[in-house]
PDB file of C-alpha atoms in Angstrom:
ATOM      1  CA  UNK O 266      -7.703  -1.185 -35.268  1.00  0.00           C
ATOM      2  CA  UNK O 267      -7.285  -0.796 -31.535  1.00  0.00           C
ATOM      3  CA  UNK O 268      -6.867   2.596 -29.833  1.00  0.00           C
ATOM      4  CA  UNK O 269      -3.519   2.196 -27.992  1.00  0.00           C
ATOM      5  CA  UNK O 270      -3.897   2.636 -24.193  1.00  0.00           C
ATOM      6  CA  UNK O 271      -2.374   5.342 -22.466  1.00  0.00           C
ATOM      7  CA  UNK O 272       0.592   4.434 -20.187  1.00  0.00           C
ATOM      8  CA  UNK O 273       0.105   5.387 -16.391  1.00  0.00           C
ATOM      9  CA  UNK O 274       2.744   5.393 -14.026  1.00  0.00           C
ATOM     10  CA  UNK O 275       3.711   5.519 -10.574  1.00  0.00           C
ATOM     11  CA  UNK O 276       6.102   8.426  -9.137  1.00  0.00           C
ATOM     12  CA  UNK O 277       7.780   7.443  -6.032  1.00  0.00           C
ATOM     13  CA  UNK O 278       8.997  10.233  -3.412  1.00  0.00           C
ATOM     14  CA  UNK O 279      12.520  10.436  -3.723  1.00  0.00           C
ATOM     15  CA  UNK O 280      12.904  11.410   0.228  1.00  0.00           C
ATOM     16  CA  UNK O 281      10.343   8.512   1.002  1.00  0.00           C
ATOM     17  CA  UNK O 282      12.349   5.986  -0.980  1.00  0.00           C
ATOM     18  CA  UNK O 283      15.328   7.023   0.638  1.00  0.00           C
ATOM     19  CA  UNK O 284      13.625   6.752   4.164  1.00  0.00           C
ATOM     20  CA  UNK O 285      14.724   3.964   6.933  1.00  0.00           C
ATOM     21  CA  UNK O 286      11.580   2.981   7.019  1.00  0.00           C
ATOM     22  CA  UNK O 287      11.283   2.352   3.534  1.00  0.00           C
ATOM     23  CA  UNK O 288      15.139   0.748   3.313  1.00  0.00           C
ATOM     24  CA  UNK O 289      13.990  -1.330   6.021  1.00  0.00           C
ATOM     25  CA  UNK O 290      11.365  -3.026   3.920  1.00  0.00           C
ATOM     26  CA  UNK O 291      11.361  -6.618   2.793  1.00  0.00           C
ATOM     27  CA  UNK O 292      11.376  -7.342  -0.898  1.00  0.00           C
ATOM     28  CA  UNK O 293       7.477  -8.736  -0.614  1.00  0.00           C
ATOM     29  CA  UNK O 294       6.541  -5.310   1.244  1.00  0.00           C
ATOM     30  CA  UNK O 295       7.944  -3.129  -1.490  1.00  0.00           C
ATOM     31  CA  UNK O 296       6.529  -4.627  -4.503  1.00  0.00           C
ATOM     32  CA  UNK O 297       3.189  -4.735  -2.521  1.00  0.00           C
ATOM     33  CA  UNK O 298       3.263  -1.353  -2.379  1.00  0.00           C
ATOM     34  CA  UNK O 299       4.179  -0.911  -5.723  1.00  0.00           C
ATOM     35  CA  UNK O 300       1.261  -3.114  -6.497  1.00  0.00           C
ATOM     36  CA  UNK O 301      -1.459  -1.593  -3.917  1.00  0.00           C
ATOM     37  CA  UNK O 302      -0.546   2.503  -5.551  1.00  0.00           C
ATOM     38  CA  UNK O 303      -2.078   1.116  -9.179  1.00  0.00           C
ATOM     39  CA  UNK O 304      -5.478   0.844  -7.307  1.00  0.00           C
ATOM     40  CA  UNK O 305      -4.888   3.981  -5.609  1.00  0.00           C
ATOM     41  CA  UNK O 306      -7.782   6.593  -5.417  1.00  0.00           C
ATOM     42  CA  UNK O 307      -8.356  10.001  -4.000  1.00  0.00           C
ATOM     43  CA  UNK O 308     -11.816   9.009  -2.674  1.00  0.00           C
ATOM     44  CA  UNK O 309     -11.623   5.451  -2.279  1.00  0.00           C
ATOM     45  CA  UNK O 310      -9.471   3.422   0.378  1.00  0.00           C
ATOM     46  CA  UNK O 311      -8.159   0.701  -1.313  1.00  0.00           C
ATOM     47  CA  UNK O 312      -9.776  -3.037  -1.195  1.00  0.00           C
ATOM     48  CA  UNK O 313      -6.803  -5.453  -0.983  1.00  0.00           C
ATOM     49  CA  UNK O 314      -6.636  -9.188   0.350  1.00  0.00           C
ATOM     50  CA  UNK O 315      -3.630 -11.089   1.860  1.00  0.00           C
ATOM     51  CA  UNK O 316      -5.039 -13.855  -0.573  1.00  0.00           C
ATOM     52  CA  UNK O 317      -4.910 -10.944  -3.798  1.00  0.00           C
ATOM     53  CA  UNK O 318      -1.282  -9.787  -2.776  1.00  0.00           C
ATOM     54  CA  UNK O 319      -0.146 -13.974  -2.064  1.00  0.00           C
ATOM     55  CA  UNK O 320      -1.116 -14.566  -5.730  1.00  0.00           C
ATOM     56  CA  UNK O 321       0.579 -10.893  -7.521  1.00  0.00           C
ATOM     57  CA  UNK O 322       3.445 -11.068  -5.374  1.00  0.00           C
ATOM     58  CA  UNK O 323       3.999 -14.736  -5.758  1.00  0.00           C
ATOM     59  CA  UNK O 324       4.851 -15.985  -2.035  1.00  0.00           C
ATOM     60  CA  UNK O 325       2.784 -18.250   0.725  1.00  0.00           C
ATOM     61  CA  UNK O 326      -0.134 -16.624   2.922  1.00  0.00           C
ATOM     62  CA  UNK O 327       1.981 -16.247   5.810  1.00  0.00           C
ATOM     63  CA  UNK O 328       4.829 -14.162   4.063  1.00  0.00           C
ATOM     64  CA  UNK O 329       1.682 -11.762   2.259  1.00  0.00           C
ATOM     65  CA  UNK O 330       0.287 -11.113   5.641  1.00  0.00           C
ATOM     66  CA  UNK O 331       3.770 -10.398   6.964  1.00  0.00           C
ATOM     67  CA  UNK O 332       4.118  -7.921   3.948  1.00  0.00           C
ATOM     68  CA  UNK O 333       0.785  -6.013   4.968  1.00  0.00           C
ATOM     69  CA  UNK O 334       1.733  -5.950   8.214  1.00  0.00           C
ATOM     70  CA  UNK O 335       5.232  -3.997   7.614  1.00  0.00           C
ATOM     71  CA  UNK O 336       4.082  -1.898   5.859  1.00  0.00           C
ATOM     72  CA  UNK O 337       1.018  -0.973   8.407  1.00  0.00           C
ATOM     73  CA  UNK O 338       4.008  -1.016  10.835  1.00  0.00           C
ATOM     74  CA  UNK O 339       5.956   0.991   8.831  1.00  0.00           C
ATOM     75  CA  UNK O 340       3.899   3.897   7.971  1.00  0.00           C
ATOM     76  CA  UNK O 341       3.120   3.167   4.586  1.00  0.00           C
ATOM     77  CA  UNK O 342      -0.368   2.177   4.364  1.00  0.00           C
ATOM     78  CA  UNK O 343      -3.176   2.852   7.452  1.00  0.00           C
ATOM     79  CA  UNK O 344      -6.765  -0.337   7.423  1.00  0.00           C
ATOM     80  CA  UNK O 345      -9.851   2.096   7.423  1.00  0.00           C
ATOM     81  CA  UNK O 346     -11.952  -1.147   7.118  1.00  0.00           C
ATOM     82  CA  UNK O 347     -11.452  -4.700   8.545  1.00  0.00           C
ATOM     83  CA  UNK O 348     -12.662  -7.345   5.948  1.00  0.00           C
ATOM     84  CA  UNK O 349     -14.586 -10.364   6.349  1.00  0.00           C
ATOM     85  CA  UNK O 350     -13.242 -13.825   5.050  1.00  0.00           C
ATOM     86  CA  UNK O 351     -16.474 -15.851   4.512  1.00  0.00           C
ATOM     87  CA  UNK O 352     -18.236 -12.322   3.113  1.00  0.00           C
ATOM     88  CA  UNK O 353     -15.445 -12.312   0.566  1.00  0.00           C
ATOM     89  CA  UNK O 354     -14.685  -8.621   1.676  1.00  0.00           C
ATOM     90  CA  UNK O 355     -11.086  -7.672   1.580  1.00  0.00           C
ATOM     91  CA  UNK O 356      -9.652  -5.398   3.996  1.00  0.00           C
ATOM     92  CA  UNK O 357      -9.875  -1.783   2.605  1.00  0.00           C
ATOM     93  CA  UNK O 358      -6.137   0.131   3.106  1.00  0.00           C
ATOM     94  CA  UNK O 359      -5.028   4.229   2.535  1.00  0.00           C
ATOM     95  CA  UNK O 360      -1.479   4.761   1.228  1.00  0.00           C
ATOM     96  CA  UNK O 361      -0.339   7.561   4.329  1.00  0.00           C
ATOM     97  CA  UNK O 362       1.919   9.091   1.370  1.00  0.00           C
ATOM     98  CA  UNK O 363      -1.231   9.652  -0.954  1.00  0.00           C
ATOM     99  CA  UNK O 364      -3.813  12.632  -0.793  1.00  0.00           C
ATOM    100  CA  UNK O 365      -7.405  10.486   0.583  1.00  0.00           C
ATOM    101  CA  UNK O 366     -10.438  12.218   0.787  1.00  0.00           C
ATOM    102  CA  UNK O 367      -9.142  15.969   0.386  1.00  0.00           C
ATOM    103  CA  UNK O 368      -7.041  15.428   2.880  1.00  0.00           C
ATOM    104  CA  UNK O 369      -3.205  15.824   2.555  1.00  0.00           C
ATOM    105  CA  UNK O 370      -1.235  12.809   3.027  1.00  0.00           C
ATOM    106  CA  UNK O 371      -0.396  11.845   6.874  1.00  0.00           C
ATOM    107  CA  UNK O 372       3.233  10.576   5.865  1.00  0.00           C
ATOM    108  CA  UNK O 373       3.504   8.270   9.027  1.00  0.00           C
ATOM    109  CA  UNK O 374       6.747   7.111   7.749  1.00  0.00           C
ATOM    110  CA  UNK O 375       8.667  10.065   8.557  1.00  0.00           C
ATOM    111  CA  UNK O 376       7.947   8.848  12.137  1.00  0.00           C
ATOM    112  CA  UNK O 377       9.120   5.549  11.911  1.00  0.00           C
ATOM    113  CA  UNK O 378      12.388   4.077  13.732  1.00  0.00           C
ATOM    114  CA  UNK O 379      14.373   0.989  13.487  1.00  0.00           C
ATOM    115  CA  UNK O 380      14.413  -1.287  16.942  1.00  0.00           C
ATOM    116  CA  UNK O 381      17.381  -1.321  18.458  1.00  0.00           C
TER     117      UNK O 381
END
């Protein structure tokens, strides 16, 4: 019989939830930062490709990119490494709300502020 796996989860910041700058977020943006925190680690930035989030979030190229680049916009996620397409390296990301690298998290959406 198979050992049941443990459930993780994902606790959001109440305060960062009900931020402008994450109220200001598409639908795409939020559920690829949803999707982004389950390969969250303290040590390791995070290796995620426009063509990965196109295919989990279900939307063209263009509107993934757009996604990544709200949220970089936003505060929400900082590139520490630029990928390289015919390398097949994906872009490598930190969540500014997470702990990386014993270091506490930057929160760079506190900062953000709508256009007017």
């Amino acid at each position: 019989m198979a050992k049941p796996r443990k459930k993780q989860y994902i606790a959001q910041d109440v305060e960062m939830i009900r931020s402008a700058a994450y109220l200001d977020l598409s639908g795409n943006a939020v559920k690829l930062l949803i999707l982004m925190q389950t390969h969250w680690r303290m040590y390791e930035p995070i290796a995620y490709s426009i063509t990965e989030a196109q295919k989990r979030i279900g939307c063209c190229r263009g509107k993934a990119h757009e996604a990544f680049i709200e949220l970089e916009s936003h505060g929400f996620i900082k590139l520490m490494l630029e990928g390289h397409f015919s390398k097949q390296l994906a872009r490598k990301w930190r969540l500014t709300f997470r702990e990386f690298d014993d270091r506490k998290p930057s929160d760079e959406w506190r900062n953000w502020q709508p256009e007017n």
